PDB file of C-alpha atoms (C1' of nucleotides) in Angstrom:
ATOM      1  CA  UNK K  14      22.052 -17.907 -16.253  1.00 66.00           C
ATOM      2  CA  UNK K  15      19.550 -17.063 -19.054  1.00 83.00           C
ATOM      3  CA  UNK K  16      19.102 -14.995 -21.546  1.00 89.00           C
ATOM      4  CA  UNK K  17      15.368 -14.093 -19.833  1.00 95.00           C
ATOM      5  CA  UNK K  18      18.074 -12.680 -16.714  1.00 97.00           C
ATOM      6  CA  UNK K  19      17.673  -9.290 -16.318  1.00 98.00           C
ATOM      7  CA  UNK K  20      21.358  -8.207 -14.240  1.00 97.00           C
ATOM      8  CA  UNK K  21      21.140  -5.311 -12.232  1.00 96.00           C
ATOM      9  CA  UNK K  22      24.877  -4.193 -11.781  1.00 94.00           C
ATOM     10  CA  UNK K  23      23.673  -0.867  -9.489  1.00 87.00           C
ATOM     11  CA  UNK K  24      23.421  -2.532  -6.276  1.00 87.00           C
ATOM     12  CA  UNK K  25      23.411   1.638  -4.370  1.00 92.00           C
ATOM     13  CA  UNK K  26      19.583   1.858  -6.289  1.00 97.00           C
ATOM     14  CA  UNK K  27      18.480  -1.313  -5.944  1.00 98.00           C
ATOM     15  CA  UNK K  28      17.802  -3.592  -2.418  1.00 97.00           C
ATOM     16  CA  UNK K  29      15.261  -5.983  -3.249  1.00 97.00           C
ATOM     17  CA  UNK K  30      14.665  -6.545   0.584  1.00 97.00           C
ATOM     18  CA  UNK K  31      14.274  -2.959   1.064  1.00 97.00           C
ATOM     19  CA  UNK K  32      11.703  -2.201  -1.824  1.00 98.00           C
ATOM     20  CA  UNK K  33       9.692  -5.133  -0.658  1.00 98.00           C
ATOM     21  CA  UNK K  34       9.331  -4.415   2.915  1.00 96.00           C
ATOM     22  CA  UNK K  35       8.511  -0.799   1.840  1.00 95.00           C
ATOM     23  CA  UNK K  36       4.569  -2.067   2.372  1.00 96.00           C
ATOM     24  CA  UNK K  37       3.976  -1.292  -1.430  1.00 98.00           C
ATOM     25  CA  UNK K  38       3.662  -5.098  -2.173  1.00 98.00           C
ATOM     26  CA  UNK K  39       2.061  -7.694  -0.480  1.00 98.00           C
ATOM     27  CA  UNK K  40       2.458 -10.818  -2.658  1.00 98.00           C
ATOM     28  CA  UNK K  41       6.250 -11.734  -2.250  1.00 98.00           C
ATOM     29  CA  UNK K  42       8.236 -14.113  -0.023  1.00 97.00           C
ATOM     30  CA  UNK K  43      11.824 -14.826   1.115  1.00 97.00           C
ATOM     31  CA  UNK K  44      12.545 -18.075  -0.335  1.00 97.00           C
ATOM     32  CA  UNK K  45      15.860 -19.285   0.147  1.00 96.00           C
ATOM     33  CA  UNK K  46      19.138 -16.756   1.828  1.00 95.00           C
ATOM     34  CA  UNK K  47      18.816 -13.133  -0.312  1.00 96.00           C
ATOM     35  CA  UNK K  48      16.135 -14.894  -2.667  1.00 98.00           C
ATOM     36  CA  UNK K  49      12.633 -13.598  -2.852  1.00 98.00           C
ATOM     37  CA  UNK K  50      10.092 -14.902  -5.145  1.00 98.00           C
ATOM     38  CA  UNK K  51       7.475 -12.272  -6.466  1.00 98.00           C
ATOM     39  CA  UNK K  52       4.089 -12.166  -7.359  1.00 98.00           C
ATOM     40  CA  UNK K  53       2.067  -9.561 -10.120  1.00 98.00           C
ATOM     41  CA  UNK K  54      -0.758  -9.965 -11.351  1.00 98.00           C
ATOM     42  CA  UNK K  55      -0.404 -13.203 -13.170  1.00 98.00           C
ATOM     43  CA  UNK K  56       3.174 -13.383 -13.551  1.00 98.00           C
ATOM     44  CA  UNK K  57       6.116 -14.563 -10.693  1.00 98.00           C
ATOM     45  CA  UNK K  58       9.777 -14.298 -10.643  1.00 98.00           C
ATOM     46  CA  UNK K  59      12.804 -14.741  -8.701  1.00 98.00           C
ATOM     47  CA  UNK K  60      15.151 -12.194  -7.410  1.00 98.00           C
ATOM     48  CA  UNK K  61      18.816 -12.962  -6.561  1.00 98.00           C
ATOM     49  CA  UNK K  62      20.664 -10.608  -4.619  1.00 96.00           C
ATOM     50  CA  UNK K  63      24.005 -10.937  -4.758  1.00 93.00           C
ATOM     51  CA  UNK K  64      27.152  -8.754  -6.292  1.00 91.00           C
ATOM     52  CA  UNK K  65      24.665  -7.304  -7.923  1.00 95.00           C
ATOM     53  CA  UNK K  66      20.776  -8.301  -8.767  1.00 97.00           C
ATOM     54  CA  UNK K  67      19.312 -10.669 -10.426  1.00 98.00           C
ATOM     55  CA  UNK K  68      15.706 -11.183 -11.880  1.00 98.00           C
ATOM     56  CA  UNK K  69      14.809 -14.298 -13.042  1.00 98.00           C
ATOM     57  CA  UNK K  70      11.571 -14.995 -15.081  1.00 98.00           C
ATOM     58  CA  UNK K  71       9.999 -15.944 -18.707  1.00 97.00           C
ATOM     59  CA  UNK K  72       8.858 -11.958 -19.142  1.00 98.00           C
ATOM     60  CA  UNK K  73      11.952  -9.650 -18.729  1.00 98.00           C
ATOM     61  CA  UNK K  74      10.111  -6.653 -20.493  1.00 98.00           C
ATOM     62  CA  UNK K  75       7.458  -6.884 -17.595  1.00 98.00           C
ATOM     63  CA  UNK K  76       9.209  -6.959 -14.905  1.00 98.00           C
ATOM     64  CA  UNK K  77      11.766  -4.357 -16.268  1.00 98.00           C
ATOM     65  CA  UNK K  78       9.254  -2.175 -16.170  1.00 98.00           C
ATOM     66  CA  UNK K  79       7.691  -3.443 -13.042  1.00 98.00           C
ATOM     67  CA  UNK K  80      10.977  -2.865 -11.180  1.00 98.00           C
ATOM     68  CA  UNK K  81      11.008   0.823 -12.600  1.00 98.00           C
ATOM     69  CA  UNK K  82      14.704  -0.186 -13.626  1.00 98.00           C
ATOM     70  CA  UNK K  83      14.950   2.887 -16.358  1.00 97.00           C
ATOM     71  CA  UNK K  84      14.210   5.459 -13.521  1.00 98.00           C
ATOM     72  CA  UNK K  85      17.603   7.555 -12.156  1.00 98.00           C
ATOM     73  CA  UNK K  86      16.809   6.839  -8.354  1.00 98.00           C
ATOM     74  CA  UNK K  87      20.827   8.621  -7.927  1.00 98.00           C
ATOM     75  CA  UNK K  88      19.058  11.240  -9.483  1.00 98.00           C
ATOM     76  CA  UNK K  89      15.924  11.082  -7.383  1.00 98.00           C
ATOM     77  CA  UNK K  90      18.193  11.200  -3.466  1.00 98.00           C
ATOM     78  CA  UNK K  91      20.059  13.520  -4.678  1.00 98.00           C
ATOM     79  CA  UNK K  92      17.159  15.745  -5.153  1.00 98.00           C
ATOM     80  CA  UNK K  93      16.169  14.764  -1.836  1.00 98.00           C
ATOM     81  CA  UNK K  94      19.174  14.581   0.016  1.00 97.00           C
ATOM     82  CA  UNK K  95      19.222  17.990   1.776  1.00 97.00           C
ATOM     83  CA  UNK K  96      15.370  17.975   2.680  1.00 98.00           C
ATOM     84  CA  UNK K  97      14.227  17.624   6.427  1.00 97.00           C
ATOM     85  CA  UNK K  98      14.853  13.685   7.341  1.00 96.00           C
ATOM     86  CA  UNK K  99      15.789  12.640   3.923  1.00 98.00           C
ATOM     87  CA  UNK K 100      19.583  12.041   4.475  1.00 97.00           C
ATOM     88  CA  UNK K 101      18.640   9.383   7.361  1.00 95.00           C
ATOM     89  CA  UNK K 102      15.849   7.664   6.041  1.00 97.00           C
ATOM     90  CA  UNK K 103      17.777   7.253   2.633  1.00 97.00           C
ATOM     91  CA  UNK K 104      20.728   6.033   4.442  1.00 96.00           C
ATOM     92  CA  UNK K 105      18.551   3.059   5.680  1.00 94.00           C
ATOM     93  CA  UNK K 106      16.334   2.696   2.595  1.00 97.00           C
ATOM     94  CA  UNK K 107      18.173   4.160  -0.285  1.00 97.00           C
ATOM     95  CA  UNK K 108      17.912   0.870  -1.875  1.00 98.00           C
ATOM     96  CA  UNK K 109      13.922   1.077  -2.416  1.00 98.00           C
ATOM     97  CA  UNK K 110      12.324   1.043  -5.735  1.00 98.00           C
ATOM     98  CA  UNK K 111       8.832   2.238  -6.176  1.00 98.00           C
ATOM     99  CA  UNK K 112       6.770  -0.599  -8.179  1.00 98.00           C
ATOM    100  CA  UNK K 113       5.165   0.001 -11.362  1.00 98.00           C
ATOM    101  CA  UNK K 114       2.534  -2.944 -10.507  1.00 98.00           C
ATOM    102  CA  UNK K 115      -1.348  -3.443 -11.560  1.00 98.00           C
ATOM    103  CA  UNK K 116      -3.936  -0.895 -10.671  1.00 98.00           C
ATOM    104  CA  UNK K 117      -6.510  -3.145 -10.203  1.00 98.00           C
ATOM    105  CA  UNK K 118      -4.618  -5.456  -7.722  1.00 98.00           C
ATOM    106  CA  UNK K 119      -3.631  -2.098  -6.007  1.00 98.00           C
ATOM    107  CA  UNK K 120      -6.998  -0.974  -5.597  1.00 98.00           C
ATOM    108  CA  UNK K 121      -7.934  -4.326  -3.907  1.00 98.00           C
ATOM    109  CA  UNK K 122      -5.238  -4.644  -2.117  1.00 98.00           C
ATOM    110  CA  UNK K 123      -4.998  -1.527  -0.434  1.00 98.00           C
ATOM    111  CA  UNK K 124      -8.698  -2.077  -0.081  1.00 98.00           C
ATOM    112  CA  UNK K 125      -7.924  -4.910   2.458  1.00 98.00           C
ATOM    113  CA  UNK K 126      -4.795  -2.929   4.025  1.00 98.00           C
ATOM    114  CA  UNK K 127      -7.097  -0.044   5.392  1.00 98.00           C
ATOM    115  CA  UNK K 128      -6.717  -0.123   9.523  1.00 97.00           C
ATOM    116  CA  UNK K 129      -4.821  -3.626   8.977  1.00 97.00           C
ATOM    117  CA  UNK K 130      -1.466  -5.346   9.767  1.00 96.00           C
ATOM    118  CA  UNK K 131       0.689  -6.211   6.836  1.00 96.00           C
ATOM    119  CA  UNK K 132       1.130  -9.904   7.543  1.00 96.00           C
ATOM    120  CA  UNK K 133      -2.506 -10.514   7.561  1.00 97.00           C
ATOM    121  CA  UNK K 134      -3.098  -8.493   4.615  1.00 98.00           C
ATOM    122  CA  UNK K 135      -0.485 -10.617   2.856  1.00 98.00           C
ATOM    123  CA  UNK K 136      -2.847 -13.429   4.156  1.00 98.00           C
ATOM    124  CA  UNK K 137      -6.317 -12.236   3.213  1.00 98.00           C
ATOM    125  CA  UNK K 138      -4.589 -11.358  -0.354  1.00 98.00           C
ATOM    126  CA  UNK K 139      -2.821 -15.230  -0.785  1.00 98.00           C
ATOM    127  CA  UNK K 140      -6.398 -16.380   0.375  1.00 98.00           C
ATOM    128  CA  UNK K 141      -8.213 -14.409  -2.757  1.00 98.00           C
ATOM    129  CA  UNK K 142      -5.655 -15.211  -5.123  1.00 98.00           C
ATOM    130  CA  UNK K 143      -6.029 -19.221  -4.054  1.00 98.00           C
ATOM    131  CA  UNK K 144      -9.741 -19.408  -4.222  1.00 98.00           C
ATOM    132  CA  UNK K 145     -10.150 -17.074  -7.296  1.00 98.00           C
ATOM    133  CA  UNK K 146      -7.123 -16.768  -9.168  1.00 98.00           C
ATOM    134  CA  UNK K 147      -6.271 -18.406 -12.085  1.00 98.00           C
ATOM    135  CA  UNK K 148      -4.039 -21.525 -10.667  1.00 98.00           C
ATOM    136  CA  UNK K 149      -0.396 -21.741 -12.575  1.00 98.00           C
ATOM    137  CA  UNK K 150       2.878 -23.633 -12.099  1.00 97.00           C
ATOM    138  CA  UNK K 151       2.797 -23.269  -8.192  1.00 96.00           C
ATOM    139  CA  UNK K 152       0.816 -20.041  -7.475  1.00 98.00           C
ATOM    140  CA  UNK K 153      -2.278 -17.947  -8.024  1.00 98.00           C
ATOM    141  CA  UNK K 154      -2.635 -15.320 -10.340  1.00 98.00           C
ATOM    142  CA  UNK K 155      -3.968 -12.428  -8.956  1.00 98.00           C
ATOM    143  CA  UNK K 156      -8.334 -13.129  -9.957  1.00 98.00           C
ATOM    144  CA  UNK K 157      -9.702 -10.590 -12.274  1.00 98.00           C
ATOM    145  CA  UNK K 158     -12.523  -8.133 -11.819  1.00 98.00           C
ATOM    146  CA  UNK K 159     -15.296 -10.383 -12.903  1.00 98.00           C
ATOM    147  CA  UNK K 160     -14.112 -13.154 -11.099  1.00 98.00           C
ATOM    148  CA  UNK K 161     -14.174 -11.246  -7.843  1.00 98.00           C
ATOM    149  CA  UNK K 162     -17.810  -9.803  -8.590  1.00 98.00           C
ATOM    150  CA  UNK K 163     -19.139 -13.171  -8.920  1.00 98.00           C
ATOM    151  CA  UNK K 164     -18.513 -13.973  -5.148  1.00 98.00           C
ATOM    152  CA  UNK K 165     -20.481 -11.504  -2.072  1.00 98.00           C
ATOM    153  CA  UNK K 166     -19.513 -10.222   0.967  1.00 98.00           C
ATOM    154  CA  UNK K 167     -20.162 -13.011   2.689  1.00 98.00           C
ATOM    155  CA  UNK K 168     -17.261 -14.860   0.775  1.00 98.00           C
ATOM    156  CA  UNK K 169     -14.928 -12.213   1.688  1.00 98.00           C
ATOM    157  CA  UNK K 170     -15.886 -12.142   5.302  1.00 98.00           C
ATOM    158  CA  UNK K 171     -14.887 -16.126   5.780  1.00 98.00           C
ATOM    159  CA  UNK K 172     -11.605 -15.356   3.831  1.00 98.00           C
ATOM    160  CA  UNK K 173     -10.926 -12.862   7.423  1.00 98.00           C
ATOM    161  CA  UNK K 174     -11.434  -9.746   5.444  1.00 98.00           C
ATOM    162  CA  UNK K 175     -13.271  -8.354   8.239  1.00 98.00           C
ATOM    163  CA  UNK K 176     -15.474  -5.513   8.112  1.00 98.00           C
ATOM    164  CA  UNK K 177     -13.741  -4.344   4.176  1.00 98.00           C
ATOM    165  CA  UNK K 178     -15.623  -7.601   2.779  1.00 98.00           C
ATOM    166  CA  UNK K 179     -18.312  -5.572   1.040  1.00 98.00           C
ATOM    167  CA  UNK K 180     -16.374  -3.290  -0.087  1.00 98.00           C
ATOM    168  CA  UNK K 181     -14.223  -5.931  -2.025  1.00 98.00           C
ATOM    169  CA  UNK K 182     -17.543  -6.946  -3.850  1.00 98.00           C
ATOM    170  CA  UNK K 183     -19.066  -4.104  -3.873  1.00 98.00           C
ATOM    171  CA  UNK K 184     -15.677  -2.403  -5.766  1.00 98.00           C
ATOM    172  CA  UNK K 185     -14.727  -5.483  -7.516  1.00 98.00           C
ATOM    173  CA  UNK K 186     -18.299  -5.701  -9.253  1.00 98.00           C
ATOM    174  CA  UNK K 187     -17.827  -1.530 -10.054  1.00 98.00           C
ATOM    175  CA  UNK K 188     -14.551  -2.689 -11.984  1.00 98.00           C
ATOM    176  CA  UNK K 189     -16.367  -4.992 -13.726  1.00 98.00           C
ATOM    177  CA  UNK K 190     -19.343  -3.268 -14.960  1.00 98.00           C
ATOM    178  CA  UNK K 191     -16.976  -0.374 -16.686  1.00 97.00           C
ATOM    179  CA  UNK K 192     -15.180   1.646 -13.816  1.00 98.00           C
ATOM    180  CA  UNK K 193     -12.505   2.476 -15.755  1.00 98.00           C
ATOM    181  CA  UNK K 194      -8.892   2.267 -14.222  1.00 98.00           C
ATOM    182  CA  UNK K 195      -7.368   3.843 -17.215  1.00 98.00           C
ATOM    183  CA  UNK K 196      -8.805   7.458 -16.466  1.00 98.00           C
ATOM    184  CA  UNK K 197      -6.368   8.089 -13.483  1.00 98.00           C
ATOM    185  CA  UNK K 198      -3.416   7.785 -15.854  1.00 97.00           C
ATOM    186  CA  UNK K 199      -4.551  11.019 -17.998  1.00 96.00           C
ATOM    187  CA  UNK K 200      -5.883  12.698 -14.616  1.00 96.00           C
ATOM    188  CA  UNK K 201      -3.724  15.220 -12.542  1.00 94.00           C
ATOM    189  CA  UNK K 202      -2.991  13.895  -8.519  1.00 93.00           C
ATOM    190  CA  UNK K 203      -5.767  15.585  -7.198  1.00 94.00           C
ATOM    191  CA  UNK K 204      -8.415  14.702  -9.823  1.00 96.00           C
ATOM    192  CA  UNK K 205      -7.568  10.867 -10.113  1.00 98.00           C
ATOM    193  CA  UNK K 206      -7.414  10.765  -6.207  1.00 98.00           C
ATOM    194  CA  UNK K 207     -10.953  11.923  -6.389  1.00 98.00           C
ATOM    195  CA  UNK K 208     -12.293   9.479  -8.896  1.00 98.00           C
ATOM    196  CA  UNK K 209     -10.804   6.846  -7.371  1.00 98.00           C
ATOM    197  CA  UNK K 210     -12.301   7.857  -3.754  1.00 98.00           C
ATOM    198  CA  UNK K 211     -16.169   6.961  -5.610  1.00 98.00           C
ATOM    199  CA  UNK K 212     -15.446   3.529  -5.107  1.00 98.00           C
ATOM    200  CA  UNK K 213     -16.656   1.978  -1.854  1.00 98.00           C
ATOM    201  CA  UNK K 214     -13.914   1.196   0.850  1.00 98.00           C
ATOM    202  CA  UNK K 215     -11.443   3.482  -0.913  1.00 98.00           C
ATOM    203  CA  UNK K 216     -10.592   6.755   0.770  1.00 98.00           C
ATOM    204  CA  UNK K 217      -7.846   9.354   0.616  1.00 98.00           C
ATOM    205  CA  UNK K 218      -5.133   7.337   1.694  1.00 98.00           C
ATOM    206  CA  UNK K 219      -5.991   4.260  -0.137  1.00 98.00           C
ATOM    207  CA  UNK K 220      -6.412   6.202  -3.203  1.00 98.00           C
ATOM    208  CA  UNK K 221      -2.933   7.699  -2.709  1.00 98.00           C
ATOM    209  CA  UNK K 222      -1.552   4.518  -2.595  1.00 98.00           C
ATOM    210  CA  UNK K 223      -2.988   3.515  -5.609  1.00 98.00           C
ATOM    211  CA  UNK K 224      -1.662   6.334  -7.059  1.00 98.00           C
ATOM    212  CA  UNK K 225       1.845   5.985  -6.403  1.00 98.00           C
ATOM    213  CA  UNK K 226       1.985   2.001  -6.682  1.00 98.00           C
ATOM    214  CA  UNK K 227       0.029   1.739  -9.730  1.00 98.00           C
ATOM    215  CA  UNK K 228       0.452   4.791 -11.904  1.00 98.00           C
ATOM    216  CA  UNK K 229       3.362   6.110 -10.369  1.00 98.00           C
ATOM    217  CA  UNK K 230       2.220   9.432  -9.312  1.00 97.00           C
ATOM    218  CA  UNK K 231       4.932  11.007  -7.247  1.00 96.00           C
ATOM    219  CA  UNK K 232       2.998  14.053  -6.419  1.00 95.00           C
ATOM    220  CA  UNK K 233       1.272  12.409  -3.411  1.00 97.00           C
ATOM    221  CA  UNK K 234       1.698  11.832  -0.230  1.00 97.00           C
ATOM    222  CA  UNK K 235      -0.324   8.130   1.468  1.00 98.00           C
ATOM    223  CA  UNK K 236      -0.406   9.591   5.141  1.00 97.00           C
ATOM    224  CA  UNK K 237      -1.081   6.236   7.471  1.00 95.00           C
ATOM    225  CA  UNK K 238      -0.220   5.756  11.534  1.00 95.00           C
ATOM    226  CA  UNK K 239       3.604   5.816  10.322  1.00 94.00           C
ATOM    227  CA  UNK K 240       3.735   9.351   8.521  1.00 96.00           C
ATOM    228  CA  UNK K 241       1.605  10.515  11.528  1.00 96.00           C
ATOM    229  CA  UNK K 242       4.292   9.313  14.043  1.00 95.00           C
ATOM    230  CA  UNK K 243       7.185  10.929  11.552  1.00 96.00           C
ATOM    231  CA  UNK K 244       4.968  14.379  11.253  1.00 96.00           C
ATOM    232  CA  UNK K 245       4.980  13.924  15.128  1.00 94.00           C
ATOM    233  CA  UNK K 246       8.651  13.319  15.523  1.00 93.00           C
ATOM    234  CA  UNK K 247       9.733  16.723  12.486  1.00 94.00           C
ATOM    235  CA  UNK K 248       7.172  19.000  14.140  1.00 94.00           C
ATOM    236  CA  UNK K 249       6.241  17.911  18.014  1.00 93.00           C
ATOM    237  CA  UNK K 250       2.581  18.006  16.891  1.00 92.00           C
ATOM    238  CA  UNK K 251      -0.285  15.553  15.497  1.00 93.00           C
ATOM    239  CA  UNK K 252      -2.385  16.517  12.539  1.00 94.00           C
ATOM    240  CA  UNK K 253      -5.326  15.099  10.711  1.00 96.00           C
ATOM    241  CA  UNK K 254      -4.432  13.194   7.414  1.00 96.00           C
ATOM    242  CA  UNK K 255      -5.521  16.188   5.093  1.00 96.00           C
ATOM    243  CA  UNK K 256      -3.187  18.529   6.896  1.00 97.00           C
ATOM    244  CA  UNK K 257      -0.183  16.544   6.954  1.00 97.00           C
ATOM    245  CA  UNK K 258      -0.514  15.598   3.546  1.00 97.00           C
ATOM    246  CA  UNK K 259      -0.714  19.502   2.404  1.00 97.00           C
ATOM    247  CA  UNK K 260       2.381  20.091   4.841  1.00 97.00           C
ATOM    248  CA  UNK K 261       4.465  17.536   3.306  1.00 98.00           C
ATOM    249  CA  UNK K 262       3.926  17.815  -0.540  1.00 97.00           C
ATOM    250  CA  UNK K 263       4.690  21.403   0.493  1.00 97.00           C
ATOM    251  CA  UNK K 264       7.678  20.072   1.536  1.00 97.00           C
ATOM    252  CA  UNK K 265       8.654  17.609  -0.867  1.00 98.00           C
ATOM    253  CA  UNK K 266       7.161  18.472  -3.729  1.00 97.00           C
ATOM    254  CA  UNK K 267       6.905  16.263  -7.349  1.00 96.00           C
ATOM    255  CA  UNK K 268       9.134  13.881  -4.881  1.00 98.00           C
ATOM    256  CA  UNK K 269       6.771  13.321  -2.447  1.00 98.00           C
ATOM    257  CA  UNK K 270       5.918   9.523  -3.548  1.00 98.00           C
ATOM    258  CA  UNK K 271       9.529   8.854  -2.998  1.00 98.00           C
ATOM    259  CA  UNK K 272      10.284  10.575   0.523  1.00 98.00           C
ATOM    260  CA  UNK K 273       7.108   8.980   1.734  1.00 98.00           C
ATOM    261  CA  UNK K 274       8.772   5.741   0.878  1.00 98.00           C
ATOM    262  CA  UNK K 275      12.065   6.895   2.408  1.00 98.00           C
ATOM    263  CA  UNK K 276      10.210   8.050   5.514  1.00 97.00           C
ATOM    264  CA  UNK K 277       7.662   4.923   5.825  1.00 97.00           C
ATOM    265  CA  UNK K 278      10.348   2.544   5.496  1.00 97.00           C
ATOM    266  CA  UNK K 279      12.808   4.380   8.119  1.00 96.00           C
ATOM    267  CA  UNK K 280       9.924   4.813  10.602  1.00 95.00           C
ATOM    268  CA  UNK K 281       9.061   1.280  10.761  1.00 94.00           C
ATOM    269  CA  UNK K 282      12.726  -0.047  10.446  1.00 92.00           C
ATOM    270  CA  UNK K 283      13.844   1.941  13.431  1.00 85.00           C
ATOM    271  CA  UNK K 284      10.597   2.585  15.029  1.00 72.00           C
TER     272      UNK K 284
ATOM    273  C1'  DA G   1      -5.440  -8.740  28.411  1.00 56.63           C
ATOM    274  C1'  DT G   2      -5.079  -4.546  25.905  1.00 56.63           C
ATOM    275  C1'  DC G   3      -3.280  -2.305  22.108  1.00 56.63           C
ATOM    276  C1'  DC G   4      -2.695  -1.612  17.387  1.00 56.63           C
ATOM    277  C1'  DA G   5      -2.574  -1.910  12.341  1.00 56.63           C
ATOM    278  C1'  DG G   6      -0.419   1.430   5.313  1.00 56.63           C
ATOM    279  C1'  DG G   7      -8.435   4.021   7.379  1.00 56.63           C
ATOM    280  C1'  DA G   8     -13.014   4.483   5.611  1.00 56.63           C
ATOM    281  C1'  DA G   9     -17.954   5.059   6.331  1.00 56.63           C
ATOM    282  C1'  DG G  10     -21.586   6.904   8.877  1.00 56.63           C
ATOM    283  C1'  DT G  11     -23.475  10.310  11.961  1.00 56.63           C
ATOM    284  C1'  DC G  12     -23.760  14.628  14.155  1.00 56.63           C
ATOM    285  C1'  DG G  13     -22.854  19.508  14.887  1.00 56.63           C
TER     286       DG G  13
ATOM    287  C1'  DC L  22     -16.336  21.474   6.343  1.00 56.63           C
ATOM    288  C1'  DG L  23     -14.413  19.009  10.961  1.00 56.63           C
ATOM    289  C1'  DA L  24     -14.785  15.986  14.924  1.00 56.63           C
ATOM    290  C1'  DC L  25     -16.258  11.770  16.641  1.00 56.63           C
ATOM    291  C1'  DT L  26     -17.638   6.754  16.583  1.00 56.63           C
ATOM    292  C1'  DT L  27     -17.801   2.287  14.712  1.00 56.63           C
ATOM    293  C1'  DC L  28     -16.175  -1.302  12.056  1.00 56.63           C
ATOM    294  C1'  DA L  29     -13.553  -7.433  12.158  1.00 56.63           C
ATOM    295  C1'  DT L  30      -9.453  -9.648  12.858  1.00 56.63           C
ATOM    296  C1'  DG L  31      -5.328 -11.523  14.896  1.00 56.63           C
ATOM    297  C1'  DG L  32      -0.401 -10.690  16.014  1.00 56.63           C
ATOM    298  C1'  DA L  33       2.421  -8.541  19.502  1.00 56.63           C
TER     299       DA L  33
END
DNA sequence: ATCCAGGAAGTCG
DNA sequence: CGACTTCATGGA
């Protein structure tokens, strides 16, 4: 016990487990029995879960903020609770938080999680961060913009980044000569999922990721093989990306960030 | 072995 | 616009 602790007594609203298997986060790992130790941007700390939750690190404000912890997610399901396949996805994942967590480490790493499985992404990522990053008291910071530019595709490509390796220099190097990840925050949905779509090896999906895990935009809707198999399973029909998307913010409205969480989550818990 | 993954880019109608 | 193909990699 510190007085850095941040106590979470709302245990209904928060499940660490649960918002970090959610696929919005990539740099984490279980470290002892309910203890996870998490990684943003150049910061780490530990989560407890117990009675009730408890963050441990030397930046409280920070990761208040990065666990979203003065957002009403009661509020939120309750909104959601009597839309289509909201009461049983909440009922597995009503613990999820969405992460308020650094645009530019979103961009890459959703970058790298394009037609990818998670646990190599989280390897690819740890990779970057280890060769790149700035090295602290047992981890890597997440490497910045210009440090990424300085390396080519060829770097990437030995890391295992496949086929998305120029796109990681090619978008890294954009960053860094004045691509400005600012603009989405004063941009509507549409409009920032647009600007965001000019950089190389980011596309509508990616972008809406970005979105959501970066700048919190809950007017989108990240439609991946998961949403497809959940747009299969409400309506007994496939659909490209751009029509699923339109059907479900239709559905879920200002939300939609959230039930896509809900929905991701439940999919790939109970497959 | 074959399939698949938090898809995007390139090409062709 | 939409449909269709290709793109590395490795775990299941």
């Amino acid at each position: 016990m510190d007085t850095n602790d941040i106590i979470v007594k709302n245990r209904e609203d928060f499940d660490i487990r649960q918002t970090l298997d959610c696929g919005q986060i990539f740099r984490y790992s279980l470290v002892g029995e309910n203890v996870y130790e998490v990684l943003s941007l150049d910061k780490r700390c530990v989560v407890e879960q117990g009675e009730s939750v408890v963050i441990k690190s030397d930046d409280p404000a920070y990761w208040h903020r990065f666990f979203d912890l003065d957002n009403d997610y009661g509020a939120i399901k309750r909104a959601l609770a009597d839309k289509p396949m909201m009461r049983e996805s909440i009922d597995s994942g009503g613990g999820i938080r969405i992460l308020n967590q650094d645009p530019f480490e979103m961009l890459i790493s959703f970058i790298v999680s394009a037609n990818n499985h998670i646990p190599r992404i989280k390897g690819i990522l740890a990779r970057i961060c280890e060769g790149l990053g700035e090295k602290k008291d047992g981890y890597f910071a997440f490497p910045t913009a210009e440090a990424m530019a300085a390396k080519d595709a060829d770097y990437y490509a030995a890391l295992g980044a496949g086929y998305r390796a120029p796109y990681l220099s090619e978008t890294a190097r954009a960053v860094a000569d004045g691509f400005d990840l600012e603009n989405p925050r004063y941009m509507s949905g549409d409009e920032a999922n647009r600007y965001l779509c000019t950089l190389k090896g980011v596309g509508p999906k990616v972008a809406d990721c970005i979105l959501l895990f970066a700048y919190h935009k809950s007017d989108v809707f990240p439609v991946d093989t998961w949403i497809k198999k959940v747009y299969r399973d409400m309506t007994g029909k496939d659909g490209t990306g751009k029509e699923i998307r339109k059907y479900l913010v239709s559905v879920y409205g200002d939300l939609s960030g959230y039930a896509q969480q809900y929905l991701f989550f439940g999919k790939r818990e109970n497959n």
